[in-house]
Structure formats: C-alpha cells, structure tokens
Coordinates of C-alpha atoms and ligand atoms in Angstrom, one line a residue:
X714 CA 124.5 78.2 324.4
X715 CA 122.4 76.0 322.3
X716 CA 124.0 73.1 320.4
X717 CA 122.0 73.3 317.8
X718 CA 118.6 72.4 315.6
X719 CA 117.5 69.7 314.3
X720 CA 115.1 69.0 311.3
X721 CA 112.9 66.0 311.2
X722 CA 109.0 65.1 310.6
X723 CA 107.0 62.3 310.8
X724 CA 109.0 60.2 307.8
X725 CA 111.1 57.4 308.9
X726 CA 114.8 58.6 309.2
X727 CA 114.2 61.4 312.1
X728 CA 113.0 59.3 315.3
X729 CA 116.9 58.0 315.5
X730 CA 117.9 61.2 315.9
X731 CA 114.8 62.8 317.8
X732 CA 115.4 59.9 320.3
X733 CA 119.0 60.8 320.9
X734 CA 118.7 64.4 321.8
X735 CA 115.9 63.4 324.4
X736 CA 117.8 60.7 325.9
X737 CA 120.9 62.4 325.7
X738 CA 119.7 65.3 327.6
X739 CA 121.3 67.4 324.5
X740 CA 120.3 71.3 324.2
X741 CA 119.3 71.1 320.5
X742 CA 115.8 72.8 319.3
X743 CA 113.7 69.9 317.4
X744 CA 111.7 71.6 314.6
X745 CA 108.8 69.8 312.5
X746 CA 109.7 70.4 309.2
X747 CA 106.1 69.6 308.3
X748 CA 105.2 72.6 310.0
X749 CA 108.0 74.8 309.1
X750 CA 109.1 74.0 305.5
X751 CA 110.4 77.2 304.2
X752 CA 113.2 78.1 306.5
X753 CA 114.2 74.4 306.3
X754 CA 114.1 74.1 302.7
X755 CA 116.2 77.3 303.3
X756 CA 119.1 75.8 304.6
X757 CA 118.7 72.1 302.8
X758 CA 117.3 72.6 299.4
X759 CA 117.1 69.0 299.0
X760 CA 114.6 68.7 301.6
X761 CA 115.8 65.2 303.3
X762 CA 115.1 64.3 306.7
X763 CA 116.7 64.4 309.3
X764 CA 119.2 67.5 308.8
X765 CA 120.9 69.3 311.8
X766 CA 122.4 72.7 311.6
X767 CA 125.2 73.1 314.6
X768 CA 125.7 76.5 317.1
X769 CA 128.2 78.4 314.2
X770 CA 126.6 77.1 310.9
X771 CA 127.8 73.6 311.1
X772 CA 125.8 71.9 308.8
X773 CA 124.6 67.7 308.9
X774 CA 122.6 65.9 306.7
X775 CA 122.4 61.8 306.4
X776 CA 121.2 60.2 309.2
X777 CA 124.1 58.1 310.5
X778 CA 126.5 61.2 310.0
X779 CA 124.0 63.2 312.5
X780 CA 123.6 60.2 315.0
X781 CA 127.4 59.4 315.3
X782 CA 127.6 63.5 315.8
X783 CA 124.9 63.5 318.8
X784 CA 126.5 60.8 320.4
X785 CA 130.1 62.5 320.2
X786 CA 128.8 65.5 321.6
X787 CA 127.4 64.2 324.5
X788 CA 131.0 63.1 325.4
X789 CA 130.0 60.4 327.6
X790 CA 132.8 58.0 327.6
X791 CA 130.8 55.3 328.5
X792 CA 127.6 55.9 326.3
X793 CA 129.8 56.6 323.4
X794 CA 131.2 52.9 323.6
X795 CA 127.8 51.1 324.1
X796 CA 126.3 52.8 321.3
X797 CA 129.0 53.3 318.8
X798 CA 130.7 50.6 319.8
X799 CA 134.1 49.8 322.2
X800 CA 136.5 48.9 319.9
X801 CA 137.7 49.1 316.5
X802 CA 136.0 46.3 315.3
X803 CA 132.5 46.7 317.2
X804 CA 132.5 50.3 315.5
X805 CA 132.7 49.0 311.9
X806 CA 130.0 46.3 313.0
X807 CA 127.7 49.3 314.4
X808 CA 128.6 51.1 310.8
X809 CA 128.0 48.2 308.9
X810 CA 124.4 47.4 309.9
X811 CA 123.5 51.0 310.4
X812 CA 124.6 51.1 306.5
X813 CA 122.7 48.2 305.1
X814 CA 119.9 49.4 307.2
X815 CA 120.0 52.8 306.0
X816 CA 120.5 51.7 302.5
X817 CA 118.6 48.5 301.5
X818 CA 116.1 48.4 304.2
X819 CA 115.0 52.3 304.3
X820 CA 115.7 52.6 300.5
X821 CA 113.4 49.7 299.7
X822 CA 110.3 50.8 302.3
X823 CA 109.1 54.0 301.2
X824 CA 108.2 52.9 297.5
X825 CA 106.1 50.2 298.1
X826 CA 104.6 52.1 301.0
X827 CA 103.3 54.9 299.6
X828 CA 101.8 52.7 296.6
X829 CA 100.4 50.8 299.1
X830 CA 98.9 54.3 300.9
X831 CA 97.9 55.2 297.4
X832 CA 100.3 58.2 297.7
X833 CA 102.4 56.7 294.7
X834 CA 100.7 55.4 292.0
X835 CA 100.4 51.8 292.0
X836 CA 102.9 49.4 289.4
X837 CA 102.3 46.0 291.1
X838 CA 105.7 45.0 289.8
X839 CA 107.7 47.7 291.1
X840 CA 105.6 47.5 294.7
X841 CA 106.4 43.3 294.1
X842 CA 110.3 44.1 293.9
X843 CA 111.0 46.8 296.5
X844 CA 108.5 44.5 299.0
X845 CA 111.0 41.2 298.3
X846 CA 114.0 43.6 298.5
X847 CA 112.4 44.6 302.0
X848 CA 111.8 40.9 303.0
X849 CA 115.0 40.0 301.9
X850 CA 116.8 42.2 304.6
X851 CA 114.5 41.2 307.5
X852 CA 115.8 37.5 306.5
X853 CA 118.8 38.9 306.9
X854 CA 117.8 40.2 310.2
X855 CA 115.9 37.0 311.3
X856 CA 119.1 34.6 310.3
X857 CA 121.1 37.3 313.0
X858 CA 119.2 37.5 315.5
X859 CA 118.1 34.1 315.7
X860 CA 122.2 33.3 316.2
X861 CA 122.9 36.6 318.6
X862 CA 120.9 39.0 321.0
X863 CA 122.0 42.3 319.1
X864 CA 122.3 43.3 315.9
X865 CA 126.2 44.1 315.8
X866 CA 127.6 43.9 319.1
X867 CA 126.9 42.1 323.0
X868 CA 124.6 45.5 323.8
X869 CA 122.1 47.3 322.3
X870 CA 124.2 50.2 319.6
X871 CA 122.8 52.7 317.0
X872 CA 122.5 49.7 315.0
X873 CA 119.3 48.1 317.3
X874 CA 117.9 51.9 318.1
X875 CA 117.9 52.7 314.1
X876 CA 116.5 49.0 312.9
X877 CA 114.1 49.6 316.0
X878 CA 112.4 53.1 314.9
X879 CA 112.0 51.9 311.2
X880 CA 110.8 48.2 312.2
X881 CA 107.9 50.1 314.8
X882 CA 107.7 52.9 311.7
X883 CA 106.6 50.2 309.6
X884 CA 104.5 48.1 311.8
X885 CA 102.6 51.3 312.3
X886 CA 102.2 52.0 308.7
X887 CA 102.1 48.7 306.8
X888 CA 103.2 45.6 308.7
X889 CA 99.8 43.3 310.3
X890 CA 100.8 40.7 312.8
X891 CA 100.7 37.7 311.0
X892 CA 103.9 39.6 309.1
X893 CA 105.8 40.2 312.3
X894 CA 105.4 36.8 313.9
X895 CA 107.2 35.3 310.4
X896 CA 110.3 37.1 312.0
X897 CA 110.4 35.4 315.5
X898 CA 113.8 36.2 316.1
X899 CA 113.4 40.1 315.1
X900 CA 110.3 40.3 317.4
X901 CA 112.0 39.0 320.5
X902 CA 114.8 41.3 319.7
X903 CA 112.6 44.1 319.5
X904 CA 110.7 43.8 322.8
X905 CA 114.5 44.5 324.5
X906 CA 115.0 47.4 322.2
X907 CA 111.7 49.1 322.6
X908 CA 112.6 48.8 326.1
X909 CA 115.4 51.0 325.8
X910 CA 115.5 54.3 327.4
X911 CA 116.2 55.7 324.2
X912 CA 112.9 54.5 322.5
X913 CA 110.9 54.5 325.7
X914 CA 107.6 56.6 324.8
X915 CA 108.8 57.4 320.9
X916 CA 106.1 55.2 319.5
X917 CA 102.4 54.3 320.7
X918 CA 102.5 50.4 320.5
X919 CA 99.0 50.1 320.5
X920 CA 98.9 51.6 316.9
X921 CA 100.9 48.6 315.5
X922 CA 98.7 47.2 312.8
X923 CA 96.3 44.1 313.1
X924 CA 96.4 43.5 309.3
X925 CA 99.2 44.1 307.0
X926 CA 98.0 47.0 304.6
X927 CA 96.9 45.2 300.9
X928 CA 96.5 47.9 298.0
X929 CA 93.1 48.2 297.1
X930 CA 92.3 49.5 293.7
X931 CA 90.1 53.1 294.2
X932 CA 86.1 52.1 293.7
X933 CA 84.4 53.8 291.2
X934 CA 81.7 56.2 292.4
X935 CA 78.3 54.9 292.0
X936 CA 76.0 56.8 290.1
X937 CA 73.2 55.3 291.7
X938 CA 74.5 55.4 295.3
X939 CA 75.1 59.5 294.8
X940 CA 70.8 59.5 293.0
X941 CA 70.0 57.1 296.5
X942 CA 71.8 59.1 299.0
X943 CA 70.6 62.9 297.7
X944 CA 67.0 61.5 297.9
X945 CA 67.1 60.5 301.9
X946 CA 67.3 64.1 303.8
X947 CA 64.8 64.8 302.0
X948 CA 62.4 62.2 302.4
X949 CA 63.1 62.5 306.4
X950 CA 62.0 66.2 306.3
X951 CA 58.9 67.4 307.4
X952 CA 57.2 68.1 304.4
X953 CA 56.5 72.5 305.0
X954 CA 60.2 72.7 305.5
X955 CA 60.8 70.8 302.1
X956 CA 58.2 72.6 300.6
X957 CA 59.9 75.7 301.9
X958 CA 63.5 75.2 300.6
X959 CA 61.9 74.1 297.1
X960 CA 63.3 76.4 294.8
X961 CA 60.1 78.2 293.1
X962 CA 60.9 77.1 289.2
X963 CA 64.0 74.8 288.7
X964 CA 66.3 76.2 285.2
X965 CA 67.0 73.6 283.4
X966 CA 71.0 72.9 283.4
X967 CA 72.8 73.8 280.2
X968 CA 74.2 70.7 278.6
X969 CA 77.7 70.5 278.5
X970 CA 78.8 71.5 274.9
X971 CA 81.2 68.2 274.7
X972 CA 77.5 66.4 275.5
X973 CA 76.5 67.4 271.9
X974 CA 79.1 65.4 270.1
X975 CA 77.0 62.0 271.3
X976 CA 77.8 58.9 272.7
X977 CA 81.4 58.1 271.9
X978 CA 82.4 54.1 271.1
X979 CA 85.2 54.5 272.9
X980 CA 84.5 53.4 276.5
X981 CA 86.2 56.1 278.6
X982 CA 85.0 54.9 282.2
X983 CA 86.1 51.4 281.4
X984 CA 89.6 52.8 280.1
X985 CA 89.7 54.8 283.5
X986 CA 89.1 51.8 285.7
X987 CA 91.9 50.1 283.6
X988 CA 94.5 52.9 284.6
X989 CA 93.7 52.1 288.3
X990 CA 93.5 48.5 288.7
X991 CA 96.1 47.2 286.0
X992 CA 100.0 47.9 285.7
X993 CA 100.4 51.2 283.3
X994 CA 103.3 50.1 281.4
X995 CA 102.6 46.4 280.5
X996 CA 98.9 46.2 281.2
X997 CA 96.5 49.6 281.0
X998 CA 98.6 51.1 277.8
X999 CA 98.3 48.7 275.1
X1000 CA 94.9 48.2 276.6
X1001 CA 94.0 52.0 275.3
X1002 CA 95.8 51.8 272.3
X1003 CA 93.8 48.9 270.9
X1004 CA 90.6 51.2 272.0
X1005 CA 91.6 54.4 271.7
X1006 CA 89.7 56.4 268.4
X1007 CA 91.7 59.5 267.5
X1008 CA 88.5 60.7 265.4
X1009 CA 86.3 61.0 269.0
X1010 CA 88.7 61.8 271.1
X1011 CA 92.2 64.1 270.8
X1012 CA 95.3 63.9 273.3
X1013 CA 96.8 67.4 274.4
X1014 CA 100.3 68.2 276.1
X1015 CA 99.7 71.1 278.2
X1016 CA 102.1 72.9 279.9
X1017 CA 101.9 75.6 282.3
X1018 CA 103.2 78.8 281.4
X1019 CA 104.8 80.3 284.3
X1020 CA 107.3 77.4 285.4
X1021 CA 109.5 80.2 286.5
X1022 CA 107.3 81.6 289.2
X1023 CA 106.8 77.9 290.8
X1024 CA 109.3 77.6 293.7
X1025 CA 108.5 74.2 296.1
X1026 CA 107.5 71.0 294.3
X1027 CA 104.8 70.1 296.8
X1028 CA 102.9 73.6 295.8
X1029 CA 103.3 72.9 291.9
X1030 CA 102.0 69.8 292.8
X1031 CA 99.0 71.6 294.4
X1032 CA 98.3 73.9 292.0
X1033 CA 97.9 70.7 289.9
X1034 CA 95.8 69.6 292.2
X1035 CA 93.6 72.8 292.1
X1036 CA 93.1 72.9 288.5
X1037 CA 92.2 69.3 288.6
X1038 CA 89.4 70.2 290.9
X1039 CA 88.5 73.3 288.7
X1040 CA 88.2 70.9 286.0
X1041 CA 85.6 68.5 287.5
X1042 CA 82.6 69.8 285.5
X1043 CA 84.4 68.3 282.2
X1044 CA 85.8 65.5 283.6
X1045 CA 83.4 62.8 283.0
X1046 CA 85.0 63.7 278.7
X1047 CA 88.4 64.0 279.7
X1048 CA 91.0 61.9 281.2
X1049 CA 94.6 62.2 281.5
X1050 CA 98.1 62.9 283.9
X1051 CA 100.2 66.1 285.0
X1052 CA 103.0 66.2 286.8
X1053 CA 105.6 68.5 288.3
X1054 CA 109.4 67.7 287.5
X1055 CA 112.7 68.8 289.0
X1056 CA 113.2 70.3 292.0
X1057 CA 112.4 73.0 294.6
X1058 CA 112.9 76.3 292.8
X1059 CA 113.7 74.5 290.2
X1060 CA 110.7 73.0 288.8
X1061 CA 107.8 72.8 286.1
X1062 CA 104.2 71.5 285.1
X1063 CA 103.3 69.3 282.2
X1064 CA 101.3 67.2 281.4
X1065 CA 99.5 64.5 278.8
X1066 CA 95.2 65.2 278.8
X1067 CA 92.8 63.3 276.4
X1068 CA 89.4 65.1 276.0
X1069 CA 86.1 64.1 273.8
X1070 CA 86.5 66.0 270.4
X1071 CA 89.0 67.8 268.1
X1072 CA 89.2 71.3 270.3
X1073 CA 90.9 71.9 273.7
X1074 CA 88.8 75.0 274.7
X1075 CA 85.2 73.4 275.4
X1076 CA 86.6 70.5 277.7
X1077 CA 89.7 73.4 279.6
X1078 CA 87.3 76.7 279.7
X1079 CA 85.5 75.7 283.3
X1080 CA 88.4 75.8 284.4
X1081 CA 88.7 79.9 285.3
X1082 CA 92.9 79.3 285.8
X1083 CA 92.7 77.5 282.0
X1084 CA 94.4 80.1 280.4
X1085 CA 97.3 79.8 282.6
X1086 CA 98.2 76.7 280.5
X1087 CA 99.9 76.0 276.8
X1088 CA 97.7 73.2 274.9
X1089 CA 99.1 71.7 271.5
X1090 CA 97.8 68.4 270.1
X1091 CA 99.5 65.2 269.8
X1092 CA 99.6 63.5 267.1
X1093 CA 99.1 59.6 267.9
X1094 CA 100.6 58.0 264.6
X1095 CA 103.6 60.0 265.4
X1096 CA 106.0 57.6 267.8
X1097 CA 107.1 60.0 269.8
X1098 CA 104.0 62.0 270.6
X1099 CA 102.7 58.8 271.6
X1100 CA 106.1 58.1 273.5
X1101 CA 105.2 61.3 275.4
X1102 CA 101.8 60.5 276.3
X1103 CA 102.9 56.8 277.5
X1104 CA 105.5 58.5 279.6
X1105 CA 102.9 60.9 281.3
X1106 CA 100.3 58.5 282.1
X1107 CA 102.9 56.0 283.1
X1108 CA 105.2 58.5 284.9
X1109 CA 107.8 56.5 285.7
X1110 CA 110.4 58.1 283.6
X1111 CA 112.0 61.2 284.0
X1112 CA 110.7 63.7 281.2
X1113 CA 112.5 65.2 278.7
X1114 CA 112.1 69.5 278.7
X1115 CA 114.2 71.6 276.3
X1116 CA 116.4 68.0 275.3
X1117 CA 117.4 68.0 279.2
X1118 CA 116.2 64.8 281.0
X1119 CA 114.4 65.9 284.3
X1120 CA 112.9 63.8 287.2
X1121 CA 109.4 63.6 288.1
X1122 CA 108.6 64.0 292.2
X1123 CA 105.3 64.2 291.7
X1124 CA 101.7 64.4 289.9
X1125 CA 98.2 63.6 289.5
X1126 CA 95.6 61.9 287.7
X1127 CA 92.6 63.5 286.4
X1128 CA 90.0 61.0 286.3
Ligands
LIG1951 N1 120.6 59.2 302.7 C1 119.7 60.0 303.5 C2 118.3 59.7 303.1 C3 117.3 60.7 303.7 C4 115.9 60.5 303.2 O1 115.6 60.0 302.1 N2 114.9 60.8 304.1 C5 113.5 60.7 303.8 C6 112.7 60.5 305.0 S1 113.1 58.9 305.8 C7 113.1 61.9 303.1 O2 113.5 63.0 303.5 N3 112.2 61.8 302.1 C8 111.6 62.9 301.5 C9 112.2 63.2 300.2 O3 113.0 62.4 299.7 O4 111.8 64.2 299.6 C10 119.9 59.7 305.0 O5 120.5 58.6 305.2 O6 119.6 60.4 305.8

C-alpha cells in the first residue's frame, strides 16, 4: 500500500523532502503542485509547500514536521540516528538549526529574491533588510563551520541536507561566486553535503550563478528603437512583395479621445520612471504629490464587481493581468496599481488608477471587460482618499474592505 503523497514544486522548502522519499526508497507519490494546483489547494487551502497527505488521511504540513515523519517511517534504526540525531542532545541540536534555518534563513530569502526577479515589487530598503537578515545567518553559518565539520552534530543530519538544498536553491537563483567564496567555511562544508547520497543528482551544479543577481530597474521602451526596428523587414524585402502586401489606401487612425485634451504639464512618463526606479513610500510618492495636477488628471478606485465569483489568488491576479493588457491602447494617459487581497476563495480586486481628464469612461471603454469594474473618484485634498491611493501604489500594507483589514498577495502595475 502506498505511504502516501507528497506536495512540493520548484520553491525552496520541497527538495528536503523530495530528496528523502528518493533516498529512502519510500512508496510516496511526489506531485508538482505547479502542475496540479486545484486538488492540492483542495486539501491545504493555504497553499504552502511542501505538504504530505498520509495512506488514511493523515495530514502534514511544515517542513521539518514532514522530514522528521519520512525519516520515522523508514524505520531504519541506524539512518534514524545519523539524521535525526543519536541522542537526546544531538536531536535538539538537529532541531535547533533545522529551526533557525527554517525560520530566519528561509523567511528572510524569498522577499528579497523575488524583488530582485522583479516578481515583487522593488522597496530597496525592505530588499536592503531581509538581504542583511540573510547574511547575517550565513555568518552564523561561517563562524560554525569554520570551528566543526557539520552543522549540529559529528555526521551529516537533516540540519546539513536542509541548509544544503536552500544554500544550492539560492546559488541557482541569486547567489554569484564572488558571494559564495566570502563563506569559505560554508563552501567547503557544502562540497561534503552535495556529496551526500541524499542530494546526489537533486540539483544541476553547473547552473550555479557566475554573478550574483543586482536589481535592475525595467528600461523604458524606446519610441525610436520600436520606429527603427518596424522599418527593417521591410527595407530587406524585395520590393513586388512590399509592393504586394501594401495595403491599397491607408485610414487614417482615430485619435484617441483623451488625445484631444492636449499636452498635459504634468509629466506622466517621468512620474512612471519614478515609480520604478525609486523607493514608493519615501521616494516616488511625495515625488507625485509635488507634481501631480488634479485639474488634468483625476485618480479612480476601482473595484471589481464580482469578488465573490473569484476563487484562487493567482487567477484574480490574472484576470488583473488581462484587463491590464485590454487596457494598453489608453495606457500612455493612465497610470496606476491593482491588486488582489485575501486568500484563495476568499479574495477580491481593487485597485487605485489615475487617468488624463475628469471622466473614467474614455481612458476604461477599450477595455471590452470595463464594465466588469466599479469606478468612483478620489478626492486628493481628502487625507484619506489620498491615504488609499498611497497604499495602492505602495502596496505594502494590507487594505482595508468593509472596515476589515485584509492582506495583499498580489498585484500589478499598469504602466
Ligand atoms: N512554515 C512553513 C513555510 C512553508 C512556505 O512558506 N513554503 C513556501 C515555499 S518555500 C511557499 O509555499 N510559498 C508560497 C506561499 O507562501 O504562497 C514550513 O516550514 O514548511
């Protein structure tokens, strides 16, 4: 009889686990959650990886739990003490890095990372902070393992296979040489773990980076690049076939009806490259309230309508995503954030959008899904409307919906 499946993807916390069913030679089905999301979300609504689900229903989540539990089951005596530990006090040494591991070292990665991936947005000081909080346990590392072969005992325990996966995780991901060789100690320690039977083939080491990864502030597109790069093909065609594909009498484009409201003073594109480069909170927003001109522009909460038909937070977030796109023939007038709060079937849209002019209609209506949304003006001099929109565009806060504080997991930018 099977002993079970486990959950995991490609995020950090499953390649313990993964690891130990190979190794252990355990009959437990692995399943990609990345590939199978709904029956997993199913059985853990919170959607944290790794999660197990035993033979009658038995139910694991947290990874430590679940590799403590793999081990047991084995029920090798003698694998059971290397890796957990032999006696009383080697276990609570395997517990207590496995702990500060799991929750300084793992807590402090994935914020910085996926600012750095651009998958967050980027506050320098918050990246700054959880990056020092990440250095500051590799010290921690370095000063042990410059004094003792193993992280918590005289053999390589749970403690060395879990600080193993995340150190190669992140040396995948993030982490250039010149990083790794200010750890000495750590990269000694890891060439014995990698060779572990355990970790043997888990991770290609020929993908560890070169260069750390720096965040690099998104370009903006080049008018003239797009005008230069249009005109080649067509320059390298023979000249019937361009002839041929000419349409016979180009219509002229409609002008946009935002376009007939002139030149604005306030500088829009410059205010967009603020957002990107510079810190929201202490940098980009009192930047656009010293520019900002409420009589050429007007700011808009919009919220979607049918919050109760949402159900996973990743497909709010794409349906987001989609209207973002829809709205691309109004964009170069608009600017502005939405995002989805709460949870998995539990969830809504909102969002704080500027646009070019005193009506919503003319910047939403290319959008075919635009009535699908709720749009009421702001009103700047008011604090709290102007609370609201700082809070969307810095979205670091949770939001507040019907006087009920909910979190943010995710959004986008429409710029
Ligand atoms: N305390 C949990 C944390 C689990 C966790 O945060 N896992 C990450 C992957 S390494 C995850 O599922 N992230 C996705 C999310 O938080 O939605 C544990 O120790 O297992």
């Amino acid at each position: 009889m099977s002993q079970g499946t486990l959950y995991v993807n490609s995020l950090a916390r499953g390649y313990l686990p993964s690891a130990l069913v190979k190794y252990l030679g355990l009959d437990i089905e692995i399943v990609d959650t990345e590939k199978d999301q709904e029956s997993f979300l199913k059985q853990f609504p919170l959607g944290k990886i790794p999660a197990f689900v035993g033979p009658e229903g038995f139910k694991l989540t947290e990874v430590m739990a679940i590799a403590y539990y793999l081990v047991n089951l084995k029920g090798d005596e003698n694998i059971k003490k290397v890796l957990c530990g032999a006696t009383l006090e080697e276990e609570a040494q395997i517990m207590r890095s496995l702990s500060f591991t799991n929750s300084e070292l793992a807590v402090a990665f994935p914020t910085f990372a996926l600012m750095l991936l651009g998958k967050l947005p980027y506050n320098k000081k918050i990246c700054d902070e959880k990056r020092a909080a990440f250095d500051a346990c590799m010290d921690v590392f370095e000063q042990r393992l410059s004094e003792y072969t193993y992280l918590a005992t005289e053999e390589v325990s749970l403690a060395d296979l879990f600080l193993g996966t995340l150190y190669a995780f992140s040396s995948i991901l993030i982490f250039g040489a010149e990083y790794r060789a200010k750890y000495p100690a750590i990269a000694r320690w890891f060439k014995t773990v990698i060779a572990h039977p355990a970790l043997a083939g888990v991770f290609d080491l020929s993908k560890f980076r070169k260069d750390t990864l720096q965040y690099v502030a998104p370009k903006k597109e080049s008018k003239k690049e797009t005008k230069k790069e249009t005109k080649k093909p067509a320059a390298e065609k023979p000249k019937a076939a361009a002839e041929a594909e000419k349409p016979a009498e180009q219509p002229k484009k409609p002008k946009h009806p935002l376009e007939l409201l002139g030149k604005a003073t306030f500088p829009l594109d410059d205010w967009k490259r603020k957002y990107s480069n510079e810190d929201t909170r202490p940098v980009a927003l009192p930047w656009f309230w010293e520019h900002y001109n409420p009589e050429e522009y007007s700011i808009w909460r919009v919220d979607f309508k049918y919050n109760d038909e949402l159900t996973l937070c990743f497909m709010s977030n794409n349906q987001v995503g989609g209207f973002m796109e829809r709205l691309t023939g109004s964009v170069k007038y608009m600017f502005g954030c939405m995002v989805v709060y709460g949870e998995d079937r539990n969830n809504g849209i909102v969002g704080a959008i500027m646009l070019r002019g005193q009506d919503y209609a003319p910047a939403f209506e290319v959008a075919p899904d635009w009535t699908s949304y709720d749009y009421a003006k702001l009103d700047t001099s008011n604090e709290e409307d102007k609370e609201f929109i700082n809070n969307m565009w810095a979205w670091d806060k949770p939001v507040v919906i019907n006087g009920e504080p909910r979190e943010i997991s995710d959004g986008k930018v429409l710029k």
